[in-house]
Coordinates of C-alpha atoms in Angstrom, one line a residue:
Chain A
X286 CA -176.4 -62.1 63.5
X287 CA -176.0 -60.1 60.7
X288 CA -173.3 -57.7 58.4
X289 CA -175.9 -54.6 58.6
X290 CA -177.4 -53.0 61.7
X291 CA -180.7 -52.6 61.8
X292 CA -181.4 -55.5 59.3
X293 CA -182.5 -59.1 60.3
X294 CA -183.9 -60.8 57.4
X295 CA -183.2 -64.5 56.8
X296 CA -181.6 -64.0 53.5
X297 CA -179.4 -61.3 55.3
X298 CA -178.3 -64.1 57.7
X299 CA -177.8 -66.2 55.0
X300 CA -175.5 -63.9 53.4
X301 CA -173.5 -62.9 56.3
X302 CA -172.6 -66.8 57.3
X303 CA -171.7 -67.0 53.7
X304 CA -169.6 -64.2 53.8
X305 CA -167.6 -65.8 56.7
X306 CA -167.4 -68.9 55.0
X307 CA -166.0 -67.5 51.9
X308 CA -163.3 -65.3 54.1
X309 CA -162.7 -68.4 56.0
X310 CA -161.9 -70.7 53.0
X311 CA -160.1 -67.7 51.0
X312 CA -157.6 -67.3 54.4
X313 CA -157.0 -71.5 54.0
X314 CA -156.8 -72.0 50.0
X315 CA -156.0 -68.6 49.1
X316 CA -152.6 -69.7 47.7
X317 CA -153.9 -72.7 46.3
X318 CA -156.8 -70.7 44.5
X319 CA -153.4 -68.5 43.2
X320 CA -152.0 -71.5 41.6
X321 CA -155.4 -72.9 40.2
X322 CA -155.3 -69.2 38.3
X323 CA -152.0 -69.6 37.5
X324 CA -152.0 -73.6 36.1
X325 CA -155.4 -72.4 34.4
X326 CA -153.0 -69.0 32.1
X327 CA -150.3 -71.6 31.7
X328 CA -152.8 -74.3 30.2
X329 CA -154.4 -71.8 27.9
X330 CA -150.7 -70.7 26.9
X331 CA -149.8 -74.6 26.4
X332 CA -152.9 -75.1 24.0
X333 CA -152.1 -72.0 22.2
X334 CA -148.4 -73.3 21.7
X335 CA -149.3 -76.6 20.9
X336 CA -151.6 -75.1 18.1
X337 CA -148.6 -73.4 16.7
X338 CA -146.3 -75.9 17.1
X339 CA -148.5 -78.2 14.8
X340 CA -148.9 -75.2 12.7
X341 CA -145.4 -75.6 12.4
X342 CA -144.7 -79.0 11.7
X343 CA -147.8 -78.9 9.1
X344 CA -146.0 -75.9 7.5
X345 CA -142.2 -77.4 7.6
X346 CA -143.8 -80.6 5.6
X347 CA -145.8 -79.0 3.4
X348 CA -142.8 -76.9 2.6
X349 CA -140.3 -80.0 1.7
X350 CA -143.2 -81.6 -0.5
X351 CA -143.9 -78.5 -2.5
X352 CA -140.0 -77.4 -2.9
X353 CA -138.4 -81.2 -2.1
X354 CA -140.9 -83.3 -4.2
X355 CA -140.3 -86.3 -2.3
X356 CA -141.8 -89.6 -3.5
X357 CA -142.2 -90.6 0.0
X358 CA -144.4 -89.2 2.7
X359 CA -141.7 -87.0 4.9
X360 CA -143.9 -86.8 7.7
X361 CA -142.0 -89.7 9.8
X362 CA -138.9 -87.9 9.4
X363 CA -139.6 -84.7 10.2
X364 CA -140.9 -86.1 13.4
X365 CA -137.3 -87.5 14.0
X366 CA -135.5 -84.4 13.1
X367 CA -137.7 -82.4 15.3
X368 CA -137.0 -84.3 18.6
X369 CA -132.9 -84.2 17.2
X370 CA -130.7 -83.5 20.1
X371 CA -127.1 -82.3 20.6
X372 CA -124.6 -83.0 23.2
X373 CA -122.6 -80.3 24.0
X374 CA -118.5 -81.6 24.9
X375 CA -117.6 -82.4 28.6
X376 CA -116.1 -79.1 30.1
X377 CA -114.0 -80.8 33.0
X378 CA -111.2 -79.9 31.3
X379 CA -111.7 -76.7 29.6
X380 CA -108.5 -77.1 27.5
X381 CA -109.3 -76.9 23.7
X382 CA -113.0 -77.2 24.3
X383 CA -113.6 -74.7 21.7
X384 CA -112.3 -77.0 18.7
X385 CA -114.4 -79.6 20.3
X386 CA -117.7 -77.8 20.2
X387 CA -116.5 -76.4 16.8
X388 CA -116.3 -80.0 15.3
X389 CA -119.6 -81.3 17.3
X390 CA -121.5 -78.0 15.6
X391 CA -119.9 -79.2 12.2
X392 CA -121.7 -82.8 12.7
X393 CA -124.8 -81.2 13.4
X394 CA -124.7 -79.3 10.6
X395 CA -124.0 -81.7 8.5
X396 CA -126.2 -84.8 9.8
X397 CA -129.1 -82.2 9.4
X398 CA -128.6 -81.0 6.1
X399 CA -128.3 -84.4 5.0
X400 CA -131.4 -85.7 6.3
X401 CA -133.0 -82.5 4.5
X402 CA -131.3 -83.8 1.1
X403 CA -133.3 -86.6 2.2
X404 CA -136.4 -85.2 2.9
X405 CA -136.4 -83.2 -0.5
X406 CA -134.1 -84.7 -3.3
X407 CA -135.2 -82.4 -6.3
X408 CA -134.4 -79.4 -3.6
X409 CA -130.9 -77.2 -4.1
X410 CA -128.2 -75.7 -2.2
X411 CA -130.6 -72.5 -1.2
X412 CA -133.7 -74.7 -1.0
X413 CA -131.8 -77.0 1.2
X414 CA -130.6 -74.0 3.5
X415 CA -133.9 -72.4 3.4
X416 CA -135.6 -75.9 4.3
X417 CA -133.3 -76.3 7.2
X418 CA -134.0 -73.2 8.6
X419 CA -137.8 -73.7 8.7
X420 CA -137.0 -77.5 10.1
X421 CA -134.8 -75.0 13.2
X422 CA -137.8 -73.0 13.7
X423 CA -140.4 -76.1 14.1
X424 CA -137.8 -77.8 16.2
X425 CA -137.3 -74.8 18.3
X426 CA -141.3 -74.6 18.2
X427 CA -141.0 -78.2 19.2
X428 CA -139.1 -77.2 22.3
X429 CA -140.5 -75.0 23.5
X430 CA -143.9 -76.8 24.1
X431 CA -142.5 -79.7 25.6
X432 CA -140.3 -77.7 28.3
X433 CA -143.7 -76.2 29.2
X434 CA -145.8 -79.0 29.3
X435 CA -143.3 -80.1 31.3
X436 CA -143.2 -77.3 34.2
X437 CA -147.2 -77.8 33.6
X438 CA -148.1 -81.1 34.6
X439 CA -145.2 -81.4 37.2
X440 CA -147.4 -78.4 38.7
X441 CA -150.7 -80.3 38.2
X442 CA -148.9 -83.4 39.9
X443 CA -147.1 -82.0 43.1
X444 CA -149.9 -79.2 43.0
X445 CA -146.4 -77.2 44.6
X446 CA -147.1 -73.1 43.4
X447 CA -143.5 -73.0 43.0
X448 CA -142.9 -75.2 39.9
X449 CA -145.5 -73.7 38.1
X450 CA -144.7 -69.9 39.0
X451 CA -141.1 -70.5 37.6
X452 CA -142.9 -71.1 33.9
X453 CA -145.9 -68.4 34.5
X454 CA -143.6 -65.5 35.6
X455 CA -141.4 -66.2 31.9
X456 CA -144.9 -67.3 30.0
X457 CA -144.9 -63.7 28.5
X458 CA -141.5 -64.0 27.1
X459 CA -142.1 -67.6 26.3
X460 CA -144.7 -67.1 24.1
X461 CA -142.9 -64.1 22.6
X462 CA -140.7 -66.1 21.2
X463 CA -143.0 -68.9 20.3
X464 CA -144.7 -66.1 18.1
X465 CA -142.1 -64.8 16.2
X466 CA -140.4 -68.6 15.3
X467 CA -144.0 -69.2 14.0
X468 CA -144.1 -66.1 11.9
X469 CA -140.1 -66.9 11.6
X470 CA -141.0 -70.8 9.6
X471 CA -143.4 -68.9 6.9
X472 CA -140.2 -66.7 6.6
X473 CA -137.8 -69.3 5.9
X474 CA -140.0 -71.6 4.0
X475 CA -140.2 -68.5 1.4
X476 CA -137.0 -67.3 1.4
X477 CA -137.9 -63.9 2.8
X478 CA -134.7 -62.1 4.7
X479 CA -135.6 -62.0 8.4
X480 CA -134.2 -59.1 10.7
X481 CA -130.8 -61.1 11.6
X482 CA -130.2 -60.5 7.9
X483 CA -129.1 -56.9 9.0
X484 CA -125.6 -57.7 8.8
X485 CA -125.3 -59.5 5.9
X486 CA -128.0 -56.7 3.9
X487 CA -125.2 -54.3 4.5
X488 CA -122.9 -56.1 3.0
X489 CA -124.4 -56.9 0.2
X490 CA -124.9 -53.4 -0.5
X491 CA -121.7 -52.8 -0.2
X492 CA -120.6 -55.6 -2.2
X493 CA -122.6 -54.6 -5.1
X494 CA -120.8 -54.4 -8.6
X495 CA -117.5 -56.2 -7.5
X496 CA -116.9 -59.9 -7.8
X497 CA -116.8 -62.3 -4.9
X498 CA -115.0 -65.1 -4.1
X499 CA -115.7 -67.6 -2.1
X500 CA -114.6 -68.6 1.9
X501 CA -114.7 -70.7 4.5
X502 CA -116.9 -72.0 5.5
X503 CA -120.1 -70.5 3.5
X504 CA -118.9 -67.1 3.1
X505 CA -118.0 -65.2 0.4
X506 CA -115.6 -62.0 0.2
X507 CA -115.3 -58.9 -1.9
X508 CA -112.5 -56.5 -2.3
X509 CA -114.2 -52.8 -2.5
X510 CA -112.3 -49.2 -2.9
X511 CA -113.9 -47.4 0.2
X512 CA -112.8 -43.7 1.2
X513 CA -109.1 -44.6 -0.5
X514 CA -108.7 -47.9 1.6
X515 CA -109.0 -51.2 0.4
X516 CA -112.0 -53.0 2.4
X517 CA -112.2 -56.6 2.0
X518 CA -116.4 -57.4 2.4
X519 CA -117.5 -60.3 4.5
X520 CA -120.7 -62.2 4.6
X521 CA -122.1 -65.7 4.5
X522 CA -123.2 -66.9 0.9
X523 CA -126.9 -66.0 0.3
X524 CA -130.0 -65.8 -0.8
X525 CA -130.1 -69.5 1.3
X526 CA -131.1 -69.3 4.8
X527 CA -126.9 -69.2 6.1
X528 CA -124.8 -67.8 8.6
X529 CA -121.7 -69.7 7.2
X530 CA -118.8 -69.1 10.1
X531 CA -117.2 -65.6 9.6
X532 CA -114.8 -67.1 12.1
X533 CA -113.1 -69.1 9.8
X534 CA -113.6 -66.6 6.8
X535 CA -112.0 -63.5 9.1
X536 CA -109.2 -66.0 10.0
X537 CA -108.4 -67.0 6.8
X538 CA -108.8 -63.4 5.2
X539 CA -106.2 -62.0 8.2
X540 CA -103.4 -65.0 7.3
X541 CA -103.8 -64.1 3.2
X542 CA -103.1 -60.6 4.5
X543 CA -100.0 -61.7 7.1
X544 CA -102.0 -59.5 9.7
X545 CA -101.5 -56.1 7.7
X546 CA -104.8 -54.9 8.5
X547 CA -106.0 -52.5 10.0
X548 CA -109.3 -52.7 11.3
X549 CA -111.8 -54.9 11.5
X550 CA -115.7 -53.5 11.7
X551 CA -118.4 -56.2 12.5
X552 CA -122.0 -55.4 11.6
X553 CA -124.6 -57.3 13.2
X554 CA -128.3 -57.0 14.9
X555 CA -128.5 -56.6 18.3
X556 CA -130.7 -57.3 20.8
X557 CA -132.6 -53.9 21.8
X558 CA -134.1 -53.6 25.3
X559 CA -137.4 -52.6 25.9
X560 CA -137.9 -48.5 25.3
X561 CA -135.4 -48.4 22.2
X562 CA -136.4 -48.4 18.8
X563 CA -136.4 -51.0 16.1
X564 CA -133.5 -50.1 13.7
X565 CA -131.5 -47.7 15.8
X566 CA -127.7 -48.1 15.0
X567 CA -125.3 -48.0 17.8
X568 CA -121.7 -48.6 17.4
X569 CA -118.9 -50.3 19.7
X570 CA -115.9 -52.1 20.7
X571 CA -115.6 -56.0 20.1
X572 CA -116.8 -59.1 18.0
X573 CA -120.4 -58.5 17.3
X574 CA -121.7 -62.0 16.9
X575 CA -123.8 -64.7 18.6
X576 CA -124.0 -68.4 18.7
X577 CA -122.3 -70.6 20.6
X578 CA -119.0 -68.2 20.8
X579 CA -116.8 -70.5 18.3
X580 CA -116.5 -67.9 15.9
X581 CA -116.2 -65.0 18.2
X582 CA -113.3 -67.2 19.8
X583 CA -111.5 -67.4 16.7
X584 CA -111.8 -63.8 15.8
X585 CA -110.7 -62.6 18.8
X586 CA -107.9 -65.0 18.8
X587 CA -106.4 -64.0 15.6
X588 CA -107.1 -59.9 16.4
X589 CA -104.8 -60.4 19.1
X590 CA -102.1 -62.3 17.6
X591 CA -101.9 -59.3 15.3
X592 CA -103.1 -56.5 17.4
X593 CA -105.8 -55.7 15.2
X594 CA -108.2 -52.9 16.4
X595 CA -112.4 -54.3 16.3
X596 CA -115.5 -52.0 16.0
X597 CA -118.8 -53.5 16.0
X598 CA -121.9 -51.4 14.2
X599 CA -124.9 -53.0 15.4
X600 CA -129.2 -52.6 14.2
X601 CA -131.5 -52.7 17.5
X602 CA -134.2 -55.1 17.2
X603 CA -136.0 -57.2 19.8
X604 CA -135.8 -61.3 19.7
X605 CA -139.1 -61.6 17.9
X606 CA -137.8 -59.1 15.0
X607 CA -134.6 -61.3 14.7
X608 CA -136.1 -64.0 13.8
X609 CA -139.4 -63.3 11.7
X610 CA -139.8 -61.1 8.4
X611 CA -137.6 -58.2 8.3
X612 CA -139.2 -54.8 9.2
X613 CA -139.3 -51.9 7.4
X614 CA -137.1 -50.1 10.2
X615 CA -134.3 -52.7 9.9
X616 CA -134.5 -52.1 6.4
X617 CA -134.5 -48.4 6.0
X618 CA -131.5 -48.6 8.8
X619 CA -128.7 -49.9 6.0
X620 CA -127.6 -46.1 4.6
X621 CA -127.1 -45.2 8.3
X622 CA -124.7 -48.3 8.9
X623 CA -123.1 -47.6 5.7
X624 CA -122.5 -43.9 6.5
X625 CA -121.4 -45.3 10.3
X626 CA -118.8 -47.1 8.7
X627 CA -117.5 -44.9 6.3
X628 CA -117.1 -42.4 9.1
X629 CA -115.5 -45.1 11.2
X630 CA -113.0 -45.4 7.9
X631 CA -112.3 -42.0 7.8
X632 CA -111.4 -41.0 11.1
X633 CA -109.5 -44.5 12.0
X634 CA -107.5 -45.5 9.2
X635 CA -105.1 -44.0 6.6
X636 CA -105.4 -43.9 2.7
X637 CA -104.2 -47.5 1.5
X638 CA -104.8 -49.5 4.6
X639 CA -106.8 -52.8 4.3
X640 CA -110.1 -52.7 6.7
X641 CA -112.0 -56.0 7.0
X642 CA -116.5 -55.5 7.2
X643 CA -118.1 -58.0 8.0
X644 CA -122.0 -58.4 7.6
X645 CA -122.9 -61.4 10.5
X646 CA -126.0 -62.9 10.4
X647 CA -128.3 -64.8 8.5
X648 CA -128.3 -64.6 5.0
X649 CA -131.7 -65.5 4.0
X650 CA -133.1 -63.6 1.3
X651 CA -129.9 -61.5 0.8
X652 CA -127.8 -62.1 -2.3
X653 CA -124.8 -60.6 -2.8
Chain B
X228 CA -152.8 -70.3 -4.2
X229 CA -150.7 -70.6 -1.7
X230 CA -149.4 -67.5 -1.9
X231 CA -152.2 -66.0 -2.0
X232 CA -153.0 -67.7 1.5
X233 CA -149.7 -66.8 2.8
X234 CA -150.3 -62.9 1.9
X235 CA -153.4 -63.1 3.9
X236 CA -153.7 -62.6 7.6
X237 CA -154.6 -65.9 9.0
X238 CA -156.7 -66.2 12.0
X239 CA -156.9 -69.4 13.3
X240 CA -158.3 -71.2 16.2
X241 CA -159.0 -73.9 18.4
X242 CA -161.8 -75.3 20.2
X243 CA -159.8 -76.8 23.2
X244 CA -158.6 -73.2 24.3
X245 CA -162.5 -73.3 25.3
X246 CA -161.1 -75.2 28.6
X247 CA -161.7 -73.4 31.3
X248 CA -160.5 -75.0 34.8
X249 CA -163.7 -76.1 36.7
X250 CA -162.3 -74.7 40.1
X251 CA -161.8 -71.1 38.7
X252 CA -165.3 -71.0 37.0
X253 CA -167.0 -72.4 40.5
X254 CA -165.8 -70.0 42.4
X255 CA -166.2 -66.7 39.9
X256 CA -170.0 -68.4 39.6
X257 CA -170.1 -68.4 43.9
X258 CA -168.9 -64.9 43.8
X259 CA -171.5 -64.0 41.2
X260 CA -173.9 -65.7 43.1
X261 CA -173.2 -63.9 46.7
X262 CA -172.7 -60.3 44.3
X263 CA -176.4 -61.0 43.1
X264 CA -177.9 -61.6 46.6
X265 CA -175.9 -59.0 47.9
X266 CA -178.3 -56.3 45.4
X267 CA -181.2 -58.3 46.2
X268 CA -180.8 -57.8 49.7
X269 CA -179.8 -53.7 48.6
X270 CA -183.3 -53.7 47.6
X271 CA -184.8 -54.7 50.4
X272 CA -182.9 -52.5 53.1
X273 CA -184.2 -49.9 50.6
X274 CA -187.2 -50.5 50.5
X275 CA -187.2 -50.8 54.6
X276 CA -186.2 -47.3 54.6
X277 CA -182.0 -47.9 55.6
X278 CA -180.6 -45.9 52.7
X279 CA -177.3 -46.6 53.8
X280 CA -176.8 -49.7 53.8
X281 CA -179.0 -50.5 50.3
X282 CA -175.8 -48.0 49.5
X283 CA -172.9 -49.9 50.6
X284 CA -174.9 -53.4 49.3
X285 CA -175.4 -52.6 45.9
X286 CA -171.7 -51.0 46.0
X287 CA -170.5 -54.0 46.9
X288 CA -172.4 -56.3 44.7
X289 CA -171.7 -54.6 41.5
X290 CA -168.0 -54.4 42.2
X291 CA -168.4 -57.9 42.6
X292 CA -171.0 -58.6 39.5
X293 CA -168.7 -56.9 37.3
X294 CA -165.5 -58.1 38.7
X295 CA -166.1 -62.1 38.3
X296 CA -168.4 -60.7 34.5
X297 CA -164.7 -59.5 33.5
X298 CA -163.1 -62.6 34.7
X299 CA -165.2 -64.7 32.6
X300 CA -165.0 -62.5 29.7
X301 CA -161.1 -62.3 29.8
X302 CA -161.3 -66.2 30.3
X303 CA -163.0 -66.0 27.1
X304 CA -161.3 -64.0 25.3
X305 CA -158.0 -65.3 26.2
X306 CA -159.0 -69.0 24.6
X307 CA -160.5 -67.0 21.7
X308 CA -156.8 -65.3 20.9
X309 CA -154.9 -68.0 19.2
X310 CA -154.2 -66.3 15.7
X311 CA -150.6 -66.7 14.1
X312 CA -150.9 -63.3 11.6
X313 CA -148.8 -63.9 8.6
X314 CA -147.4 -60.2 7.7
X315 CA -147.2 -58.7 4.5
X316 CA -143.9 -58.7 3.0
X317 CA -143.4 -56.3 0.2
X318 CA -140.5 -56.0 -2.3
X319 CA -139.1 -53.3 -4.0
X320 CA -137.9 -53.3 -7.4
X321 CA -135.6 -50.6 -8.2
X322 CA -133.8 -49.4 -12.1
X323 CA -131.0 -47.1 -12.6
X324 CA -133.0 -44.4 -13.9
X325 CA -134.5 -43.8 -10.6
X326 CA -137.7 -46.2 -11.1
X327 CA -139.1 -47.6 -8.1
X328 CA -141.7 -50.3 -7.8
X329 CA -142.8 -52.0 -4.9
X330 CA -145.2 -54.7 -5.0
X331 CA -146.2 -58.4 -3.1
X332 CA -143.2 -60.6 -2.1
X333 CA -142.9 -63.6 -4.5
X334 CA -141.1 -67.0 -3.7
X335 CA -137.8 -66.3 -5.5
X336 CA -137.4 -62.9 -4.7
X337 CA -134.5 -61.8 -2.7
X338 CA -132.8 -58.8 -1.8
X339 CA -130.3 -57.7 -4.8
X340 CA -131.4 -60.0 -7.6
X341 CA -131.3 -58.8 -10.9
X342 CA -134.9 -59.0 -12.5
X343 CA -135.5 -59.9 -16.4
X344 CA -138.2 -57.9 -16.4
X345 CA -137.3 -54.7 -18.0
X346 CA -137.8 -50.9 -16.9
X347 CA -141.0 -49.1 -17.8
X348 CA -139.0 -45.6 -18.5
X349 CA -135.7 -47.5 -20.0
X350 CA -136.6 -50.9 -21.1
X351 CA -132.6 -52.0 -21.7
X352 CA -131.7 -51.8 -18.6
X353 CA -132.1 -54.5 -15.9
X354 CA -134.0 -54.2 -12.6
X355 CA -132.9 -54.8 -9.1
X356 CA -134.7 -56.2 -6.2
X357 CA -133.1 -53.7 -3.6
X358 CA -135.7 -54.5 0.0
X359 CA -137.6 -57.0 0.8
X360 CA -139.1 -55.7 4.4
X361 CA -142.6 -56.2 6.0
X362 CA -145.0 -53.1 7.1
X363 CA -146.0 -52.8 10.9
X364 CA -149.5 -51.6 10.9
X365 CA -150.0 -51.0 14.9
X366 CA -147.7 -48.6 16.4
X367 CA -146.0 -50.4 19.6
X368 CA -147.2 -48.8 22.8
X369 CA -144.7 -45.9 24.2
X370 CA -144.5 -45.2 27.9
X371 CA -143.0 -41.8 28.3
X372 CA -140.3 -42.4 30.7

């Protein structure tokens, strides 16, 4: 017996069984070998993620002693805050659930920052912001490891290749995002405006050399001469890591006006998909801003009520740009935004009408 | 100090990314094993005159050497490739004369803060933080479609 004609050697023998045997074991544990390959890239993505995620917790404490000069160890408590959970309201009757998740984001808010006060009593009002942003970013860090340790040893335990394809097929993305809240806590620790600061860089610019006064909820306003209208500038108080809720600042901003605007332009980043560029500016129709929808909700309630007309400028950037060091690109993109919504002035509005800009996003790093 | 660390690309690493699953590395190693034997065996049909077949032998061991080689390597590499980078953040500094200086970021810079350090060219007149951004030094990969 043997794989080549013409040769009989023992070892040749020995080869061919082998052969067979290997063939016959790769036809009966073929899939299982898969998922040993798989289990093996999601272990070696769980250890990397659980080295970041200490790197994160290590960084977020080492931040509140240096800036929050506590005179206790904050180490127990950041453990706490990091597991902190929210409860989103019961959505069996839809009916005002928008005020309730409104009021439970409030209390989150709130309970948060005070624990940070907490954490780091000589801190201020931007330390404070800044310190609860890096806190998000190791408790998003936090997350993420655990939900993948999860899909990981429920693999290991039922040994099914169906559990742990769900988490290898999104591992890429997964640790994507991992990567840029790590690079995101060093950002917020620091201060450093991070590429959700888009919205909020223009209007800063824009603000520049004209008092501002201040909004609810964290916001502050400006009123700036722009092209012969009167544009009232929007954007949550800064250089503290902020997004304030431009829901209740447009809101409040329309009633002062009794609706006599007319039009509102919403500057934000957006979320590019793959093959567009960092920092390309598109423009559109609608409220340009994420979260859980609240202030979107409210904007859109109040446009209506007075038929007021919405644009939306937005700067392309992928999830890991949102959330880490701002790049050059989203940077160098302000002047073209500017120049978008100067056009958008021009050709959609009259001399002496009142246009609303609002700059959403975080506000790290950006001043106004 | 810690600036100085922060401004500096960190690489680091861990030792229990080392793991490698046993069942993995026994069978790349059984592979390796039956690719080696396979040449050996190349050899000898050579050297017994059947060209052909010492052809197809060693064709198919060295597919196989180097396939389960790279399969260790990448297993190697991929537990050697935990690095957080910490990116350079620069901020510019910018007068009304036109001056324009861009250097390190520095906790308590931010984006339009008015500096007290004066102007080189007109020292009366305050300076501006007007970016704060951070350089991408690999281009991203296109794919022309």
């Amino acid at each position: 017996m043997s794989l080549i004609p013409g040769s009989d050697s023992s070892i040749t023998t020995i080869i061919s069984l082998l052969s067979y045997v290997f063939f016959i074991v790769l036809i009966f544990y073929g899939q299982r070998i898969q998922m040993y390959v798989m289990i093996r890239e999601v272990e070696n993505s769980l250890h990397k993620l659980r080295h970041i995620k200490e790197e994160g917790r290590k960084n977020a404490i080492d931040a509140i002693k240096e800036i929050g000069k506590p005179t206790v160890d904050p180490s127990a408590r950041v453990d706490r805050y990091l597991e902190y959970f929210t409860i989103g309201p019961q959505g069996m009757d839809p009916a005002g659930i928008v005020n309730k998740l409104d009021h439970i984001l409030d209390v989150r808010d709130e309970r948060l920052k005070e624990e940070v006060r907490l954490m780091a009593p000589s801190s201020d009002e931007t330390q404070v912001n800044n310190l609860e942003n890096t806190l998000e970013a190791a408790m998003a860090l936090n997350f993420i490891y655990k939900v993948v340790r999860h899909y990981y040893i429920q693999g290991k335990k039922t040994l099914s290749l169906y559990v742990i394809m769900q988490i290898q097929m999104i591992l890429p993305m997964v640790m994507k995002e991992a990567e840029a809240y790590s690079s995101a806590l060093k950002a917020f620790a620091y201060g450093q405006p991070i590429g959700d600061g888009a919205g909020p860089l223009v209007a800063g610019k824009l603000m520049q050399g004209y008092e501002t006064r201040k909004l609810p909820k964290d916001c502050v306003m400006a009123t700036v001469p722009i092209e012969g209208r009167t544009a009232l500038i929007i954007k949550a108080e800064g250089p503290g890591g902020n997004v304030g809720k431009p829901g209740d600042a447009v809101e409040a901003v329309i009633e002062e006006n009794e609706g006599k605007i007319a039009l509102l332009i919403m500057i934000d980043a957006g979320l590019k998909l793959e093959g567009e560029i960092v920092g390309e500016v598109s423009e559109g129709i609608g409220a340009a801003i994420g979260g859980p929808g609240v202030d979107a909700y409210k904007i859109e309630e109040k446009l209506t009520k007075y038929k007021i007309r919405n644009y939306a400028v937005i700067v392309k950037e992928d999830i890991g740009d949102a959330v880490s060091p701002m790049r050059r690109e989203i940077n160098d993109a302000v002047d073209k935004v500017i120049e978008r919504v100067k056009a958008v002035i021009q050709e959609r509005t009259k001399e002496g009408d009142k246009v609303i800009i609002v700059g959403v996003g975080n506000s790290i790093g950006v001043g106004q | 100090m810690r600036m100085k660390n922060m401004t500096q690309n960190q690489t680091q690493s861990t030792s229990a990314n080392k793991k490698i699953s046993t069942y993995l590395t026994m069978i790349v190693l059984i592979v390796m094993a039956l690719a080696v034997t396979a040449l050996l065996i190349a050899v000898e049909t050579y050297f017994v005159g059947d060209q052909l077949a010492a052809g197809v032998l060693a064709g198919i061991g060295l597919i196989a050497l180097m396939l389960s080689v790279f399969l260790l390597y990448q297993s190697k590499l991929q537990s050697a490739q935990v690095k957080i980078e910490v990116p350079k953040v620069m901020t510019t500094i910018e007068c009304k004369c036109g001056g324009k200086t861009v250097r390190e970021f520095q906790r308590g810079d931010y984006v339009y803060k008015e500096l007290d350090v004066p102007c080189q060219k007109c020292p009366t007149t305050k300076q501006m933080i007007t970016a704060i951004y951070r350089e991408i030094k690999e281009k991203e990969k296109t794919f022309n479609v």
